[in-house]
Short mmCIF file of C-alpha atoms in Angstrom, two decimals:
data_model
loop_
_atom_site.label_atom_id
_atom_site.label_comp_id
_atom_site.label_asym_id
_atom_site.label_seq_id
_atom_site.Cartn_x
_atom_site.Cartn_y
_atom_site.Cartn_z
CA MET A 14 183.94 -119.61 28.76
CA THR A 15 184.83 -117.01 31.40
CA ASN A 16 181.88 -115.12 32.84
CA PRO A 17 181.99 -111.31 33.14
CA ASP A 18 182.78 -109.61 36.44
CA PHE A 19 179.23 -108.75 37.53
CA SER A 20 180.46 -106.83 40.57
CA LYS A 21 181.31 -103.98 38.19
CA ALA A 22 177.58 -103.28 37.84
CA PHE A 23 177.51 -102.09 41.46
CA GLN A 24 180.49 -99.75 41.23
CA ALA A 25 180.24 -95.99 40.83
CA ASN A 26 180.26 -94.52 37.32
CA CYS A 27 179.60 -97.87 35.62
CA GLN A 28 177.62 -97.88 32.38
CA LEU A 29 175.76 -100.65 30.60
CA ASN A 30 175.78 -101.23 26.87
CA SER A 31 172.64 -103.16 25.93
CA ILE A 32 170.01 -103.42 23.22
CA LEU A 33 168.51 -100.29 24.83
CA GLY A 34 171.75 -98.37 24.23
CA ILE A 35 174.30 -96.95 26.65
CA MET A 36 172.75 -96.59 30.10
CA ASN A 37 174.04 -95.25 33.43
CA LEU A 38 173.96 -97.59 36.43
CA LYS A 39 173.13 -96.61 40.00
CA SER A 40 172.89 -98.93 43.02
CA TYR A 41 170.25 -99.03 45.77
CA LYS A 42 170.09 -101.17 48.89
CA LEU A 43 166.60 -102.61 49.38
CA GLY A 44 167.17 -104.09 52.84
CA ASN A 45 168.56 -107.23 54.46
CA LEU A 46 167.31 -110.69 53.59
CA ILE A 47 166.89 -113.09 56.50
CA LEU A 48 167.91 -116.69 55.77
CA ASN A 49 166.94 -119.15 58.48
CA SER A 50 167.61 -122.28 56.45
CA ASN A 51 170.57 -122.71 54.11
CA LYS A 52 168.29 -122.86 51.06
CA LEU A 53 168.23 -119.72 48.89
CA VAL A 54 165.61 -119.09 46.22
CA ALA A 55 165.53 -116.54 43.40
CA CYS A 56 162.20 -116.53 41.58
CA ASP A 57 158.97 -114.76 40.64
CA PRO A 58 157.35 -114.78 44.11
CA LEU A 59 153.87 -113.92 42.86
CA VAL A 60 153.63 -116.80 40.36
CA PHE A 61 156.32 -119.36 41.21
CA PRO A 62 157.01 -119.11 44.98
CA THR A 63 157.85 -122.81 45.30
CA THR A 64 160.72 -122.61 42.81
CA GLU A 65 163.47 -125.05 43.79
CA PRO A 66 166.32 -123.51 45.81
CA PHE A 67 169.85 -123.38 44.46
CA ASN A 68 172.06 -126.43 44.98
CA THR A 69 174.60 -124.32 46.83
CA ASN A 70 173.91 -124.03 50.56
CA ILE A 71 174.19 -120.61 52.18
CA LYS A 72 174.99 -120.03 55.85
CA PRO A 73 171.91 -118.69 57.66
CA GLY A 74 172.14 -114.99 58.45
CA SER A 75 171.12 -111.49 57.43
CA TYR A 76 172.42 -110.32 54.06
CA PRO A 77 171.98 -107.07 52.08
CA VAL A 78 170.09 -107.03 48.79
CA ILE A 79 171.34 -104.40 46.35
CA VAL A 80 170.00 -103.64 42.89
CA SER A 81 171.83 -101.95 40.05
CA VAL A 82 169.40 -99.74 38.15
CA ALA A 83 169.94 -98.64 34.57
CA TYR A 84 168.93 -95.15 33.41
CA ASN A 85 168.89 -93.73 29.91
CA GLN A 86 171.10 -90.77 29.09
CA ASN A 87 168.42 -88.39 30.42
CA ASN A 88 168.23 -90.33 33.71
CA HIS A 89 164.62 -91.30 33.01
CA ASP A 90 162.83 -94.66 32.92
CA PRO A 91 164.79 -96.65 35.55
CA ILE A 92 165.18 -100.38 34.87
CA VAL A 93 166.52 -102.92 37.37
CA ALA A 94 169.38 -104.49 35.43
CA TYR A 95 171.13 -106.54 38.14
CA ALA A 96 170.19 -107.72 41.64
CA MET A 97 172.78 -108.85 44.18
CA LEU A 98 172.61 -110.66 47.51
CA ARG A 99 175.95 -110.06 49.26
CA PHE A 100 177.31 -112.55 51.80
CA GLY A 101 180.61 -110.82 52.59
CA GLU A 102 182.86 -107.87 51.82
CA GLN A 103 185.41 -109.86 49.83
CA ILE A 104 185.79 -109.14 46.13
CA PRO A 105 184.70 -111.92 43.77
CA THR A 106 187.47 -113.20 41.52
CA ARG A 107 185.32 -115.61 39.48
CA TRP A 108 181.66 -116.26 38.74
CA GLU A 109 179.77 -119.50 38.19
CA MET A 110 176.19 -119.95 37.01
CA ALA A 111 173.84 -120.84 39.87
CA THR A 112 172.05 -124.16 39.42
CA ARG A 113 169.22 -126.09 41.01
CA PHE A 114 168.65 -129.82 41.47
CA GLY A 115 168.98 -131.70 38.19
CA GLU A 116 170.74 -128.86 36.34
CA ASP A 117 174.17 -129.57 34.89
CA ILE A 118 176.17 -126.70 33.42
CA ASN A 119 178.08 -129.14 31.21
CA SER A 120 174.82 -130.08 29.47
CA LEU A 121 174.22 -126.54 28.21
CA LYS A 122 174.77 -125.66 24.58
CA VAL A 123 176.47 -122.43 23.54
CA GLY A 124 174.29 -119.50 24.55
CA GLU A 125 172.04 -121.52 26.85
CA LYS A 126 171.60 -120.65 30.53
CA PHE A 127 169.80 -121.85 33.64
CA GLY A 128 167.65 -119.35 35.46
CA TYR A 129 164.08 -118.58 36.50
CA TYR A 130 160.99 -117.49 34.62
CA VAL A 131 159.12 -114.29 35.47
CA ASP A 132 155.44 -114.00 34.59
CA SER A 133 154.43 -111.06 36.80
CA GLY A 134 157.30 -108.68 36.05
CA ILE A 135 158.67 -109.29 39.57
CA GLY A 136 161.75 -111.17 40.79
CA CYS A 137 163.06 -111.75 44.30
CA PHE A 138 165.45 -113.34 46.75
CA MET A 139 164.04 -115.34 49.67
CA ASP A 140 164.51 -118.34 51.93
CA ALA A 141 162.92 -121.55 50.59
CA GLU A 142 160.82 -121.64 53.76
CA ALA A 143 159.32 -118.27 52.81
CA GLY A 144 158.31 -119.60 49.42
CA GLN A 145 156.44 -122.51 50.99
CA ILE A 146 154.65 -120.18 53.41
CA ILE A 147 153.57 -117.94 50.51
CA TYR A 148 152.26 -120.96 48.61
CA ASP A 149 150.40 -122.33 51.64
CA SER A 150 148.78 -118.93 52.17
CA LEU A 151 147.50 -118.96 48.60
CA LEU A 152 146.01 -122.45 49.05
CA ASN A 153 144.42 -121.78 52.41
CA THR A 154 143.01 -118.26 51.96
CA GLU A 155 139.89 -117.71 49.86
CA ILE A 156 140.29 -113.98 49.20
CA TYR A 157 143.38 -113.17 47.10
CA GLU A 158 143.90 -109.76 48.71
CA GLU A 159 144.26 -111.48 52.09
CA THR A 160 146.88 -113.98 50.90
CA LEU A 161 150.58 -113.22 51.25
CA ASN A 162 150.68 -113.00 47.44
CA GLY A 163 147.99 -110.34 47.52
CA LYS A 164 149.69 -108.40 50.30
CA LEU A 165 153.04 -108.52 48.51
CA ASP A 166 151.38 -107.44 45.27
CA GLU A 167 149.76 -104.47 47.05
CA LEU A 168 153.02 -103.48 48.74
CA LEU A 169 154.83 -103.53 45.41
CA GLU A 170 152.19 -101.32 43.83
CA GLU A 171 152.42 -98.83 46.69
CA ASN A 172 156.20 -98.57 46.83
CA ASP A 173 158.12 -96.89 44.01
CA SER A 174 160.41 -94.79 46.17
CA PHE A 175 163.35 -95.39 43.80
CA GLY A 176 161.29 -95.10 40.63
CA PHE A 177 160.56 -98.81 40.29
CA MET A 178 158.40 -101.27 42.22
CA TRP A 179 160.02 -103.10 45.11
CA ALA A 180 159.10 -104.49 48.53
CA ASN A 181 160.73 -105.90 51.65
CA MET A 182 157.98 -107.93 53.33
CA CYS A 183 158.16 -110.11 56.43
CA ILE A 184 156.61 -113.52 55.71
CA ASP A 185 156.69 -115.02 59.21
CA GLU A 186 157.00 -112.84 62.31
CA SER A 187 158.08 -115.77 64.49
CA THR A 188 161.22 -116.37 62.40
CA ALA A 189 161.55 -112.90 60.76
CA ILE A 190 162.09 -114.47 57.33
CA ASN A 191 161.20 -112.08 54.55
CA VAL A 192 161.04 -111.70 50.81
CA ILE A 193 162.78 -108.85 49.00
CA ALA A 194 161.08 -108.40 45.64
CA PHE A 195 161.65 -105.97 42.79
CA ALA A 196 160.59 -105.21 39.23
CA VAL A 197 162.94 -106.97 36.83
CA GLY A 198 164.24 -105.64 33.54
CA VAL A 199 161.50 -104.71 31.13
CA GLY A 200 159.05 -107.29 32.49
CA ASP A 201 158.43 -110.97 31.96
CA GLY A 202 161.33 -113.12 30.82
CA PHE A 203 164.01 -115.59 31.85
CA TYR A 204 166.77 -114.49 34.21
CA PRO A 205 169.99 -116.34 35.17
CA SER A 206 171.97 -115.94 38.40
CA TYR A 207 175.68 -116.32 39.15
CA PHE A 208 177.58 -117.01 42.37
CA GLY A 209 180.70 -114.92 42.98
CA TYR A 210 183.71 -116.62 44.61
CA ASP A 211 186.70 -114.98 46.30
CA VAL A 212 190.35 -116.04 46.03
CA GLU A 213 189.82 -118.63 48.77
CA ASN A 214 186.89 -120.17 46.90
CA ASN A 215 184.28 -118.84 49.33
CA ILE A 216 180.93 -117.66 47.99
CA VAL A 217 180.67 -113.93 48.65
CA SER A 218 177.65 -112.94 46.54
CA ILE A 219 175.03 -113.96 44.04
CA VAL A 220 173.91 -111.74 41.16
CA THR A 221 170.79 -112.12 39.01
CA ILE A 222 170.95 -110.59 35.54
CA CYS A 223 167.60 -108.86 35.08
CA LEU A 224 167.97 -107.84 31.43
CA SER A 225 168.04 -110.04 28.34
CA GLY A 226 170.38 -109.92 25.38
CA ASP A 227 174.06 -109.09 25.05
CA LEU A 228 175.23 -106.88 27.91
CA GLU A 229 178.56 -105.08 28.35
CA LEU A 230 179.62 -103.36 31.56
CA ILE A 231 181.76 -100.26 30.99
CA LEU A 232 183.86 -98.61 33.72
#
């Protein structure tokens, strides 16, 4: 089965046909993600920060995180529908589901997907090292508000500059690694990600689908 071209979701004048109806899409850059290792994680950072990284290694660097936000016909009630981490300017020509250790795409039945669970309404991209630091902070700090989880939670609550909760928080000042987190879809759920490859088979982006159900991108 050929996967859709998810890059359309970040183009001007794109619309999304979903269970919520026809919605207009608009993109926002949330900042650059710092990867110091080659291990990328997409997860719920408040509940599952130690989620296994993807099998695919990513060259360390600084990469933009962009979300595609869906609005109803009255441009109210913004919903993050797609989130992208972009590794280059090349245009993806094919997409493959992102997997973690022990996951085999060939084992999936029709309609099944690999992805990550969200139990706090928040998803993210981050370095695997950042996830371990967040987890260690939770174990070693008695007061929740003083943990990195608590600080990220507070930052999310304070920041709705685009109409939805999001945060770009440094996890370790010595390495500058950070977590870029954002409200996903309509809340808790299960969200798959896909790597985009260019004509030379290089990975140029990864996109997480932040809405459930049948989705159609319309340009």
